[in-house]
Coordinates of C-alpha atoms in Angstrom, one line a residue:
M1 CA -0.8 -18.2 4.2
S2 CA -2.7 -18.1 0.2
I3 CA -5.4 -15.3 0.5
G4 CA -7.9 -14.9 -2.2
K5 CA -10.2 -11.7 -3.2
P6 CA -12.4 -12.0 -0.2
Q7 CA -16.4 -10.8 -0.1
V8 CA -17.2 -9.0 3.7
C9 CA -20.1 -10.8 4.6
A10 CA -21.1 -9.3 7.8
F11 CA -18.7 -6.6 10.4
G12 CA -19.9 -5.5 14.0
L13 CA -17.4 -3.1 16.1
G14 CA -19.1 -2.4 20.1
L15 CA -18.0 -2.5 23.5
V16 CA -19.1 -6.1 25.0
S17 CA -17.9 -5.9 28.5
A18 CA -16.6 -3.5 30.5
V19 CA -12.5 -4.2 28.9
S20 CA -13.2 -5.1 25.7
I21 CA -13.7 -3.4 21.9
V22 CA -14.9 -6.1 19.6
I23 CA -14.4 -5.9 15.8
I24 CA -15.9 -8.6 14.2
I25 CA -15.4 -9.4 10.3
V26 CA -17.3 -12.6 8.3
C27 CA -16.0 -13.4 5.4
L28 CA -16.7 -16.3 3.6
K29 CA -15.9 -18.3 0.3
S30 CA -18.0 -20.9 -1.7
N31 CA -17.3 -24.4 0.0
S32 CA -15.8 -23.3 3.3
T33 CA -16.9 -21.6 6.8
V34 CA -14.8 -18.9 8.0
R35 CA -12.6 -17.7 6.7
A36 CA -11.9 -14.5 8.7
I37 CA -12.1 -13.2 12.3
G38 CA -10.4 -10.5 13.9
S39 CA -10.8 -9.4 18.1
I40 CA -9.0 -6.8 19.0
R41 CA -8.9 -7.0 22.8
K42 CA -8.2 -3.4 24.9
T43 CA -6.6 -5.1 27.6
S44 CA -4.0 -8.1 25.4
T45 CA -4.9 -6.5 22.2
L46 CA -5.0 -9.7 19.7
I47 CA -5.6 -9.8 16.2
R48 CA -6.5 -12.9 14.5
T49 CA -6.8 -14.1 11.1
R50 CA -7.4 -17.3 9.7
D51 CA -7.3 -18.3 6.1
A52 CA -9.5 -21.5 4.3
A53 CA -6.8 -23.3 2.7
D54 CA -4.8 -23.7 5.6
E55 CA -4.6 -23.4 10.4
D56 CA -2.5 -20.9 10.3
Y57 CA -3.3 -17.5 12.3
Q58 CA -0.9 -15.0 12.0
L59 CA -0.7 -12.8 15.7
L60 CA -0.1 -9.7 16.5
N61 CA 0.1 -8.7 20.4
G62 CA -0.5 -5.2 21.1
T63 CA 2.3 -3.5 23.8
D64 CA 2.3 0.0 25.1
K65 CA 5.4 1.2 23.5
I66 CA 6.4 2.7 19.9
P67 CA 8.5 1.2 18.2
H68 CA 11.2 2.6 16.1
I69 CA 10.3 2.5 12.6
L70 CA 8.9 5.4 10.3
H71 CA 6.6 4.5 7.9
Q72 CA 7.1 6.3 4.5
S73 CA 4.9 5.7 1.3
W74 CA 5.1 7.1 -3.0
V75 CA 3.9 5.4 -5.8
N76 CA 7.2 3.4 -6.3
S77 CA 10.8 2.5 -5.1
S78 CA 11.9 6.1 -7.0
V79 CA 11.2 9.0 -4.8
P80 CA 11.5 12.8 -6.0
K81 CA 14.7 14.6 -5.2
H82 CA 13.3 17.3 -2.2
Y83 CA 11.5 14.5 -1.1
S84 CA 14.6 12.4 -0.9
A85 CA 16.5 15.8 1.3
W86 CA 13.6 15.5 3.7
R87 CA 13.3 11.5 4.4
Q88 CA 17.5 12.5 5.1
S89 CA 16.4 14.3 8.1
W90 CA 15.2 11.2 9.5
V91 CA 18.1 9.1 9.0
K92 CA 19.9 12.1 10.7
N93 CA 17.9 11.8 14.2
H94 CA 17.2 8.6 13.9
R95 CA 19.6 7.0 13.0
H96 CA 19.1 3.2 15.0
W97 CA 15.5 3.1 13.9
E98 CA 14.5 1.2 11.4
F99 CA 13.3 3.3 7.6
K100 CA 9.8 1.4 5.8
L101 CA 8.8 3.2 2.1
W102 CA 6.0 1.7 1.4
T103 CA 5.6 1.6 -2.6
D104 CA 1.1 1.1 -4.3
A105 CA 2.3 -2.3 -4.7
D106 CA 3.7 -2.7 -1.4
N107 CA 0.7 -1.2 0.0
D108 CA -1.7 -3.9 -2.2
A109 CA 0.1 -6.6 -0.6
L110 CA 0.4 -5.5 3.0
V111 CA -3.7 -5.3 3.0
K112 CA -4.6 -8.6 1.1
Q113 CA -2.1 -9.9 3.6
Y114 CA -3.6 -9.1 6.8
M115 CA -6.6 -7.5 6.0
P116 CA -8.4 -9.9 3.2
W117 CA -12.0 -8.4 5.1
F118 CA -11.0 -4.9 4.4
L119 CA -9.8 -5.8 0.5
A120 CA -13.1 -5.2 -1.9
R121 CA -13.7 -1.3 0.3
Y122 CA -10.0 -1.0 -0.9
E123 CA -10.1 -1.9 -4.1
E124 CA -13.0 0.4 -4.6
Y125 CA -11.5 3.5 -4.2
D126 CA -10.7 5.3 -7.2
Q127 CA -8.2 7.6 -6.3
P128 CA -4.8 6.0 -5.9
V129 CA -4.8 9.3 -2.6
M130 CA -7.9 7.1 -0.6
R131 CA -5.6 3.8 -0.5
A132 CA -2.4 5.6 0.8
D133 CA -4.8 6.8 3.3
A134 CA -6.2 4.1 4.4
V135 CA -3.1 1.5 4.6
R136 CA -1.4 4.1 7.1
Y137 CA -3.6 3.2 8.9
L138 CA -2.5 -0.6 8.6
Y139 CA 0.7 0.3 9.4
M140 CA 0.0 2.1 13.2
H141 CA -2.6 -1.2 13.7
R142 CA 0.2 -4.2 12.5
Y143 CA 3.3 -3.0 13.1
G144 CA 3.1 0.2 15.3
G145 CA 5.7 3.8 15.2
V146 CA 5.6 6.8 13.9
Y147 CA 3.9 7.6 10.4
A148 CA 4.9 11.1 8.6
D149 CA 4.4 12.5 5.1
L150 CA 7.0 12.6 2.8
D151 CA 6.9 16.9 2.1
F152 CA 7.9 16.8 6.8
E153 CA 11.1 17.5 7.3
S154 CA 12.6 16.5 10.7
L155 CA 14.1 18.9 13.0
K156 CA 14.4 16.8 16.8
P157 CA 14.3 13.2 17.9
L158 CA 11.0 11.6 18.4
D159 CA 12.3 9.8 21.2
E160 CA 11.3 11.9 23.7
L161 CA 7.4 12.1 22.3
L162 CA 7.1 9.0 22.6
E163 CA 8.1 7.6 25.8
D164 CA 4.3 7.1 27.6
G165 CA 3.6 4.8 24.4
Q166 CA 0.1 6.2 23.4
V167 CA -1.3 7.1 20.2
L168 CA -0.3 10.5 19.0
L169 CA -2.1 12.8 16.9
G170 CA -1.5 16.4 15.7
T171 CA -4.1 19.6 15.5
L172 CA -3.3 22.5 12.8
G173 CA -4.6 24.8 16.1
R174 CA -7.4 27.2 16.7
N175 CA -7.5 28.7 13.8
S176 CA -8.3 25.7 10.5
P177 CA -11.9 24.3 10.2
P178 CA -12.8 22.1 12.9
E179 CA -13.6 18.8 11.1
H180 CA -10.0 19.1 9.1
S181 CA -8.1 20.0 12.0
I182 CA -6.4 16.5 13.2
P183 CA -4.7 15.6 9.8
N184 CA -3.7 12.1 9.1
S185 CA 0.1 13.3 8.0
F186 CA 2.2 12.4 11.7
M187 CA 0.9 9.9 13.1
A188 CA 2.6 7.1 15.9
S189 CA 1.0 4.6 17.9
P190 CA 1.9 0.9 19.9
P191 CA 0.8 -2.1 17.3
G192 CA -2.7 -3.8 17.8
H193 CA -3.9 -0.4 19.3
P194 CA -7.9 -1.0 19.4
F195 CA -8.4 2.8 18.3
W196 CA -7.2 2.4 13.8
M197 CA -10.3 -0.1 13.8
F198 CA -12.6 3.1 14.7
C199 CA -10.9 4.1 11.0
F200 CA -11.7 1.6 9.3
A201 CA -15.0 1.4 10.7
K202 CA -15.4 4.2 9.6
M203 CA -14.1 3.8 6.2
L204 CA -16.4 0.7 5.7
S205 CA -19.7 1.9 6.6
A206 CA -18.6 4.9 4.3
N207 CA -21.2 6.2 1.3
L208 CA -18.7 6.1 -1.9
A209 CA -22.2 7.0 -4.1
N210 CA -21.9 10.9 -1.6
R211 CA -18.7 13.0 -3.5
V212 CA -20.1 16.0 -2.5
G213 CA -17.8 18.6 -0.7
S214 CA -14.4 17.4 0.4
F215 CA -15.1 13.4 -0.4
V216 CA -11.7 12.5 0.1
E217 CA -11.1 13.6 3.0
T218 CA -14.6 13.1 3.9
V219 CA -14.1 8.8 2.8
T220 CA -10.5 8.1 3.9
G221 CA -8.8 11.0 5.6
P222 CA -8.3 14.3 8.1
I223 CA -12.7 14.9 8.9
M224 CA -12.7 10.4 9.0
L225 CA -10.0 10.6 11.0
K226 CA -11.2 13.8 13.8
Q227 CA -14.9 11.7 13.5
A228 CA -12.8 8.4 14.4
L229 CA -11.5 9.9 16.9
D230 CA -14.7 11.7 18.7
E231 CA -16.5 7.9 18.8
Y232 CA -13.5 6.7 19.7
R233 CA -13.8 8.9 23.1
R234 CA -17.0 9.4 22.7
R235 CA -17.1 5.1 23.4
Q236 CA -14.3 6.0 26.8
E237 CA -16.1 7.9 28.2
Q238 CA -19.7 4.6 28.3
D239 CA -16.8 2.8 29.6
S240 CA -15.3 3.7 32.9
A241 CA -12.8 0.9 32.3
T242 CA -11.3 2.4 29.7
H243 CA -7.4 3.9 30.4
D244 CA -8.8 7.7 29.1
G245 CA -6.4 9.8 27.1
D246 CA -4.9 7.4 24.5
V247 CA -4.9 9.1 22.2
V248 CA -3.5 11.9 22.5
V249 CA -3.6 14.9 20.3
L250 CA -0.1 16.9 20.5
P251 CA -0.4 20.5 20.6
Q252 CA 0.2 22.3 16.5
E253 CA 4.0 23.9 17.8
L254 CA 5.2 20.0 17.4
V255 CA 4.1 18.9 14.8
Y256 CA 2.1 21.1 12.5
P257 CA 4.1 24.4 13.3
I258 CA 3.2 25.6 9.6
V259 CA -1.1 25.5 9.6
W260 CA -2.1 26.2 5.5
S261 CA -5.0 27.3 6.4
D262 CA -3.4 29.9 8.6
P263 CA -1.1 32.7 7.1
M264 CA -0.1 33.9 10.5
T265 CA 2.3 31.2 10.2
H266 CA 3.5 30.9 6.8
Y267 CA 7.1 32.7 6.7
P268 CA 8.3 33.5 3.6
D269 CA 11.4 31.1 4.1
C270 CA 9.1 27.9 4.6
N271 CA 7.0 28.5 1.3
W272 CA 8.6 25.6 -0.4
G273 CA 8.7 26.4 -3.8
A274 CA 9.0 29.9 -3.9
S275 CA 12.8 31.5 -4.6
D276 CA 13.8 32.4 -1.1
F277 CA 12.1 29.0 0.2
S278 CA 15.6 28.7 2.6
S279 CA 14.4 25.1 5.1
D280 CA 17.6 26.3 7.7
A281 CA 16.2 30.3 7.9
C282 CA 12.4 27.9 8.4
H283 CA 13.6 26.4 11.5
R284 CA 14.6 29.3 14.0
H285 CA 10.9 30.1 13.8
F286 CA 9.6 26.8 15.7
E287 CA 12.3 26.5 18.2
D288 CA 9.4 23.9 20.0
A289 CA 8.6 21.5 16.8
Y290 CA 9.6 18.5 16.3
A291 CA 8.8 18.0 12.8
V292 CA 7.9 20.7 10.0
T293 CA 5.6 19.8 7.0
Y294 CA 5.5 22.5 4.1
W295 CA 3.2 20.6 2.6
A296 CA 4.6 20.1 -0.6
H297 CA 0.7 17.7 -1.2
G298 CA 1.8 15.7 -3.4
W299 CA -1.1 13.3 -3.3
R300 CA -2.2 15.7 -6.0

């Protein structure tokens, strides 16, 4: 299906019935009619994307299961050595999973193919980390599974954690700044979950000219994710038919036992890059954790 560069003409997000959350995007092309229409329904979760050049539709049917897929991303396929070792920990603990390393070129193609109505905004991002942020929400919505930054090390299988099929986010705990408390470094989801469209709505409505404070985090990163979660929960409260609790924020100790803003969690043997760093010794501090991130901040 051939997809050219779209122009975003209209965007809407709202509740149209007691059981539906709908997002409608209309993209026009000269001498053509509607280019793309997306509809995300809470009950059956169906996305349709129509190309003006043909009559083909791409369908995504949501389920209540989280697929056993691990998504990670890097500039290209040449992943630095220390990241490769941490990636192997996921393979060791999830032997029957599918593992996908997305490159920048893969990400660009993914947005063009499945969310052409978002492409104009995606191309406006002048920092690579912003595009890397935005596309990980697309992994979750399109494919489902688990996303983890490359500086995450797996400590034990996630299967039990994923059994209930909710969207899973993590928290940095009470000692982190509230606006930064929901990182986008680890996320899990069934495909087609409507929460991710709240993230795209926030990113589309962001003012890219207002570059004050934590600009990247506010537009595409953890601050945006926290705001989207707050908005999604407000909509749930307004809609009595919406199932509360389908987005779960995990306790800090399960996926973020080391908190960059909390010195009490900074053990010397967990300080990646220091001479006394030892992943084996570090693991012993976190018996309940499924994974740990060393906050290598490779995106910088």
